[in-house]
mmCIF file of C-alpha atoms in Angstrom:
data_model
loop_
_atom_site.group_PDB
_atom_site.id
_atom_site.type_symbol
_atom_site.label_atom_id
_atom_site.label_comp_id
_atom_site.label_asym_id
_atom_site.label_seq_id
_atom_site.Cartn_x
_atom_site.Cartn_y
_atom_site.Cartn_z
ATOM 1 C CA UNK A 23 35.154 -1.142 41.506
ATOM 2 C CA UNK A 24 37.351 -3.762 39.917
ATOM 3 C CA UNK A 25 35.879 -5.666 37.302
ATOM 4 C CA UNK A 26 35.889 -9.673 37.281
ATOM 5 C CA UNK A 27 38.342 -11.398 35.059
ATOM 6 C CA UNK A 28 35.115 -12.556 33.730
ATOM 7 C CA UNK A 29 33.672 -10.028 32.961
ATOM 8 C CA UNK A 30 37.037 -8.822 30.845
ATOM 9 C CA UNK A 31 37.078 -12.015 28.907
ATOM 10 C CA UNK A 32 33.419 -11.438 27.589
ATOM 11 C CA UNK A 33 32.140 -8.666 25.197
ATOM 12 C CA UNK A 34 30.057 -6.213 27.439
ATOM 13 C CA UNK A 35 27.794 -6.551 25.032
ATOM 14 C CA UNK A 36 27.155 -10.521 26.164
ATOM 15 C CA UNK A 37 26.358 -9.761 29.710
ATOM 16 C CA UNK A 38 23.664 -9.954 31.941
ATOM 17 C CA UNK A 39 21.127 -7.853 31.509
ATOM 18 C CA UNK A 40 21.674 -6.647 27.695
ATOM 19 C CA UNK A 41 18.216 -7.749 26.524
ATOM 20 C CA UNK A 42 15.999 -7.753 24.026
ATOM 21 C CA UNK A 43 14.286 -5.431 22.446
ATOM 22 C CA UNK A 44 16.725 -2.635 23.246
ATOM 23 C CA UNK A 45 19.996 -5.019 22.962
ATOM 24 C CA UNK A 46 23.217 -2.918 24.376
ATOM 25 C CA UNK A 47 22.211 0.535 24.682
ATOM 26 C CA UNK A 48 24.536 3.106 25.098
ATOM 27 C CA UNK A 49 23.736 6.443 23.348
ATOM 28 C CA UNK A 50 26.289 8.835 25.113
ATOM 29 C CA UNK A 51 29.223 6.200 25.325
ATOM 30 C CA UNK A 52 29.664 6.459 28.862
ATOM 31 C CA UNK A 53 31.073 2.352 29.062
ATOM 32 C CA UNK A 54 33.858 3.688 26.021
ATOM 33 C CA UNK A 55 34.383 7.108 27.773
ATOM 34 C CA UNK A 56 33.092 6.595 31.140
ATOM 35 C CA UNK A 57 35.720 8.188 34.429
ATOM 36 C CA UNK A 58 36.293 4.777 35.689
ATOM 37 C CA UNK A 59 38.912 3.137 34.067
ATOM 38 C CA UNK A 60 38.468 0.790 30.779
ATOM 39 C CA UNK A 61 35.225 0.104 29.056
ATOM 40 C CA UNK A 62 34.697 -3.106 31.328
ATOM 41 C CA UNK A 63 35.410 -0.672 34.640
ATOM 42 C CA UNK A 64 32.948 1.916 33.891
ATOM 43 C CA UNK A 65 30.484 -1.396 32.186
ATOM 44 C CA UNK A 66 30.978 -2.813 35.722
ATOM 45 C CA UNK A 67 30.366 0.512 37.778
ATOM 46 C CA UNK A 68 27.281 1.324 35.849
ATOM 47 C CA UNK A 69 26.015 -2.035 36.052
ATOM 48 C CA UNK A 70 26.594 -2.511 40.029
ATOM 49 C CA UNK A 71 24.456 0.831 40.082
ATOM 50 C CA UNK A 72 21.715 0.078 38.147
ATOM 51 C CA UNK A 73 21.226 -3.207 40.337
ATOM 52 C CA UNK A 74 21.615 -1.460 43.140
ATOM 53 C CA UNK A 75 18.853 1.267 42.357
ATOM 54 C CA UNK A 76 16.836 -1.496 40.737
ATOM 55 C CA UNK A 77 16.499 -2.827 44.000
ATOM 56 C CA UNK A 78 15.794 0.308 45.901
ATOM 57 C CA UNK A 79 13.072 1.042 43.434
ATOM 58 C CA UNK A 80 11.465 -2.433 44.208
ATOM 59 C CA UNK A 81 11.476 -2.036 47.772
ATOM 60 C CA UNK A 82 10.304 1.794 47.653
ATOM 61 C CA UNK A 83 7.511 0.786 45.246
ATOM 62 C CA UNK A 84 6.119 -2.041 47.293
ATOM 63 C CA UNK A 85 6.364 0.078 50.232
ATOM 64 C CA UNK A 86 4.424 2.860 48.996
ATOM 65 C CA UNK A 87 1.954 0.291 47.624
ATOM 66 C CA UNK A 88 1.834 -0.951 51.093
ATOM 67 C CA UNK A 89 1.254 2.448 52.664
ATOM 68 C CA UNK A 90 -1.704 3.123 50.584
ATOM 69 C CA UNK A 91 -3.167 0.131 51.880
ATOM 70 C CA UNK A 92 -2.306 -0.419 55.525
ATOM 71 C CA UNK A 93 -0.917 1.889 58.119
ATOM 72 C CA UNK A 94 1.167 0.775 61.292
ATOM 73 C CA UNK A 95 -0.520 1.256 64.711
ATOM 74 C CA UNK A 96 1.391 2.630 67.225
ATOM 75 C CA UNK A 97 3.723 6.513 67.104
ATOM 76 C CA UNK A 98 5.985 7.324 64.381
ATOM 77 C CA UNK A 99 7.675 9.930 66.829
ATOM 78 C CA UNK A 100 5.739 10.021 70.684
ATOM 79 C CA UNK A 101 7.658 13.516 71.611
ATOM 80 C CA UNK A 102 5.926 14.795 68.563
ATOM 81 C CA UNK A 103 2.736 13.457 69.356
ATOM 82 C CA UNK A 104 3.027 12.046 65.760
ATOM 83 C CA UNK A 105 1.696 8.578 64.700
ATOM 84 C CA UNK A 106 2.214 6.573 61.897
ATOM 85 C CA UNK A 107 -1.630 7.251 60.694
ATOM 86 C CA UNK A 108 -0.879 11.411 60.324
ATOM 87 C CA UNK A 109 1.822 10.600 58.028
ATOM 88 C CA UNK A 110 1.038 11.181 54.568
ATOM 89 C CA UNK A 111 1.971 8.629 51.550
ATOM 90 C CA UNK A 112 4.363 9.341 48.848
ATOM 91 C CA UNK A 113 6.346 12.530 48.399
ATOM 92 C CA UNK A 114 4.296 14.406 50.626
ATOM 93 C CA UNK A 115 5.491 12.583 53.875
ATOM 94 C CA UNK A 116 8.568 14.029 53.086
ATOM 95 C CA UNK A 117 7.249 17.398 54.328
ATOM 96 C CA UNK A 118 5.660 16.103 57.568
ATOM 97 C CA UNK A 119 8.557 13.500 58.645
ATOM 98 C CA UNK A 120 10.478 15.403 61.426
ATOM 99 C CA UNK A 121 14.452 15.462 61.299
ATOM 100 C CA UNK A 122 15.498 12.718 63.389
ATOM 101 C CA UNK A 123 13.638 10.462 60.721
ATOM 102 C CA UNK A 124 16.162 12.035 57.973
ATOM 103 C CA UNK A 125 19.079 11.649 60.130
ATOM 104 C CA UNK A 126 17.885 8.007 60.615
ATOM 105 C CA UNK A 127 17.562 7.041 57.054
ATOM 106 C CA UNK A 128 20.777 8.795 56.368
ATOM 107 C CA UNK A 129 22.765 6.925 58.936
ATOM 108 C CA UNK A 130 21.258 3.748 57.486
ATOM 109 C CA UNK A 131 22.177 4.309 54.013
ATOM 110 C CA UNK A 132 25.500 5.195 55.083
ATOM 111 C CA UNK A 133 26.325 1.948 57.081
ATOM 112 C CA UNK A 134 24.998 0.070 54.515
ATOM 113 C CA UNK A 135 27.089 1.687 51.878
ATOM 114 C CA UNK A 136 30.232 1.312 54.221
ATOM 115 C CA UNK A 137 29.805 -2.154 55.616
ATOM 116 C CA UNK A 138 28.139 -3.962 52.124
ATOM 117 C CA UNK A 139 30.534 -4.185 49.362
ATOM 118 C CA UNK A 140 30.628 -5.610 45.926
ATOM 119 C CA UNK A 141 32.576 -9.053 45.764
ATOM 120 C CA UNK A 142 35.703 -8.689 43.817
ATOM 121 C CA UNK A 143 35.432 -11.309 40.819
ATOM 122 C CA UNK A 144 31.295 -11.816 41.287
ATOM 123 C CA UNK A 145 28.592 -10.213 38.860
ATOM 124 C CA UNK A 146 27.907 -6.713 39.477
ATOM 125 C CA UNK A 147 25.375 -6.222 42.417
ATOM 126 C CA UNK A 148 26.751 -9.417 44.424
ATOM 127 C CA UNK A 149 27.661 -8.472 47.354
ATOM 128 C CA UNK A 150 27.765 -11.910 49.565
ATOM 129 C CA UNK A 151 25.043 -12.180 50.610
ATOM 130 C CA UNK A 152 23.453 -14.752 48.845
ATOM 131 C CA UNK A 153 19.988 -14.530 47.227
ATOM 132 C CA UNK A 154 17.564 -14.828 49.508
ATOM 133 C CA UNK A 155 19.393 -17.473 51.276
ATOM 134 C CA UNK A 156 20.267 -19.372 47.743
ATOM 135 C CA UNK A 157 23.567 -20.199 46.704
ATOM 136 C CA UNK A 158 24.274 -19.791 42.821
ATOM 137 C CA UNK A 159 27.253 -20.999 40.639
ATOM 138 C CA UNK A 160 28.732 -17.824 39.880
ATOM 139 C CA UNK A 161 28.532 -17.693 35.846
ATOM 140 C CA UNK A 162 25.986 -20.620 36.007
ATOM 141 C CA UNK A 163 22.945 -20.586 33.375
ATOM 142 C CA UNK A 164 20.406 -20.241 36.797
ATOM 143 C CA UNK A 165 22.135 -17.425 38.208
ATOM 144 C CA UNK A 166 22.115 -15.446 34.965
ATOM 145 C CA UNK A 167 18.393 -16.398 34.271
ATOM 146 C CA UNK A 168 17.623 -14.987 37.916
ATOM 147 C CA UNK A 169 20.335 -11.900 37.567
ATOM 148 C CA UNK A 170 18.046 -10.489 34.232
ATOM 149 C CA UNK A 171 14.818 -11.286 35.865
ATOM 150 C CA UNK A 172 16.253 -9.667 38.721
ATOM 151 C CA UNK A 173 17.447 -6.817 36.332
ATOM 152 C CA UNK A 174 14.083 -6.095 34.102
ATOM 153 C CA UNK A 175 12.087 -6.093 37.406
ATOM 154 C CA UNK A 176 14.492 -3.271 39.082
ATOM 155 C CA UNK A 177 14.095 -1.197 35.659
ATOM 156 C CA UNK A 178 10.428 -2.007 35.553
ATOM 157 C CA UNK A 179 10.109 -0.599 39.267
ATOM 158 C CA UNK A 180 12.405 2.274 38.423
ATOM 159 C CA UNK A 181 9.784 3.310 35.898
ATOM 160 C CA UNK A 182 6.964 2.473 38.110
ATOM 161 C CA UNK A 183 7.862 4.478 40.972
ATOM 162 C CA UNK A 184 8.753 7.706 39.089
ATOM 163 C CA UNK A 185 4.798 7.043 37.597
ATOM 164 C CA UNK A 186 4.175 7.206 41.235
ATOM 165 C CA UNK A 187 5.740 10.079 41.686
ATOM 166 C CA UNK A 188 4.551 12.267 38.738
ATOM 167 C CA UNK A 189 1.474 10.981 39.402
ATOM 168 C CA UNK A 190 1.270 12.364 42.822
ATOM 169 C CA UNK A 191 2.187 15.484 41.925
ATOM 170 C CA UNK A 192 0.070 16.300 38.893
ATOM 171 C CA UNK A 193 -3.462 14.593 40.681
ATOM 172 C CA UNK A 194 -2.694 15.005 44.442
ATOM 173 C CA UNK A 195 -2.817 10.673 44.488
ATOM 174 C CA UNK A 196 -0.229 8.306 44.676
ATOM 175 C CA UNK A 197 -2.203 5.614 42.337
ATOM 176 C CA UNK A 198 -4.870 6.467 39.515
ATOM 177 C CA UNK A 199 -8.230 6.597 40.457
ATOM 178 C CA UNK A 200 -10.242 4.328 38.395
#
């Protein structure tokens, strides 16, 4: 990924997302030493990824929060005989999904990584598309208010579904039991 002149002209250390309390935080010096290029490359790379996952870990959190409280009528898979009620939340609907619901997802993820691409010259993570239908200023004072919200929340839900996770696996449940 090519970095935005942008992003060049400012300190890493000034950009979106590098928050309080932590501040830049780069123990291992993978934006000085990182495999793609110049400190701003590798910034830019790591940055674009951490959105990305960010938002994956948003949408797989509020869909696991959604399968705990509703299930879709209807089958999953009718040659299996399988509906969407037998399936299992969390981790362990991994083991009871058949294959062509693997070689779905995968096909998705991989059209998605082929045909959406990062803008050349935009913020990391902007990839055209426009935020939910809104237009930003690129570098304006809104869009970088809304690019760290956007940023805490995806490490917030990063945390929170790996709680999810662990949890299921040490008490059998996807949330606490209170």
């Amino acid at each position: 990924m090519k970095t935005s002149g942008s992003l060049k002209a400012m300190e890493i250390k000034d950009q979106v997302g590098v928050l309080p309390p932590l501040g830049y935080f780069d123990p291992l010096g993978l934006i000085k030493n990182g495999p793609y290029g110049t400190p701003s490359d590798n910034f830019a790379h790591y940055r674009g990824v951490e959105v990305k996952h960010g938002r994956i870990a948003m949408a797989a959190f509020l869909g696991v929060i959604t399968q705990e409280l509703y299930r879709f009528e209807g089958f999953l898979s009718p040659s299996a005989n399988l509906k969407f009620s037998d399936l299992p939340n969390g981790l362990a609907g991994l083991k009871a999904m058949p294959l062509e619901g693997f070689v779905q997802m995968a096909v998705l993820v991989g059209v998605h990584e082929v045909v959406v691409k990062q803008r050349e010259g935009r913020q990391p993570g902007d990839f055209g598309l426009g935020y939910f239908g809104v237009s930003m200023e690129n570098g304006s004072s809104a869009q970088k208010r809304k690019l760290n919200v956007e940023i805490q929340n995806g490490r917030l839900a990063m945390l929170g579904i790996l709680g999810m996770m662990a949890n299921e696996q040490i008490t059998g449940s996807i949330l606490p039991k209170f």
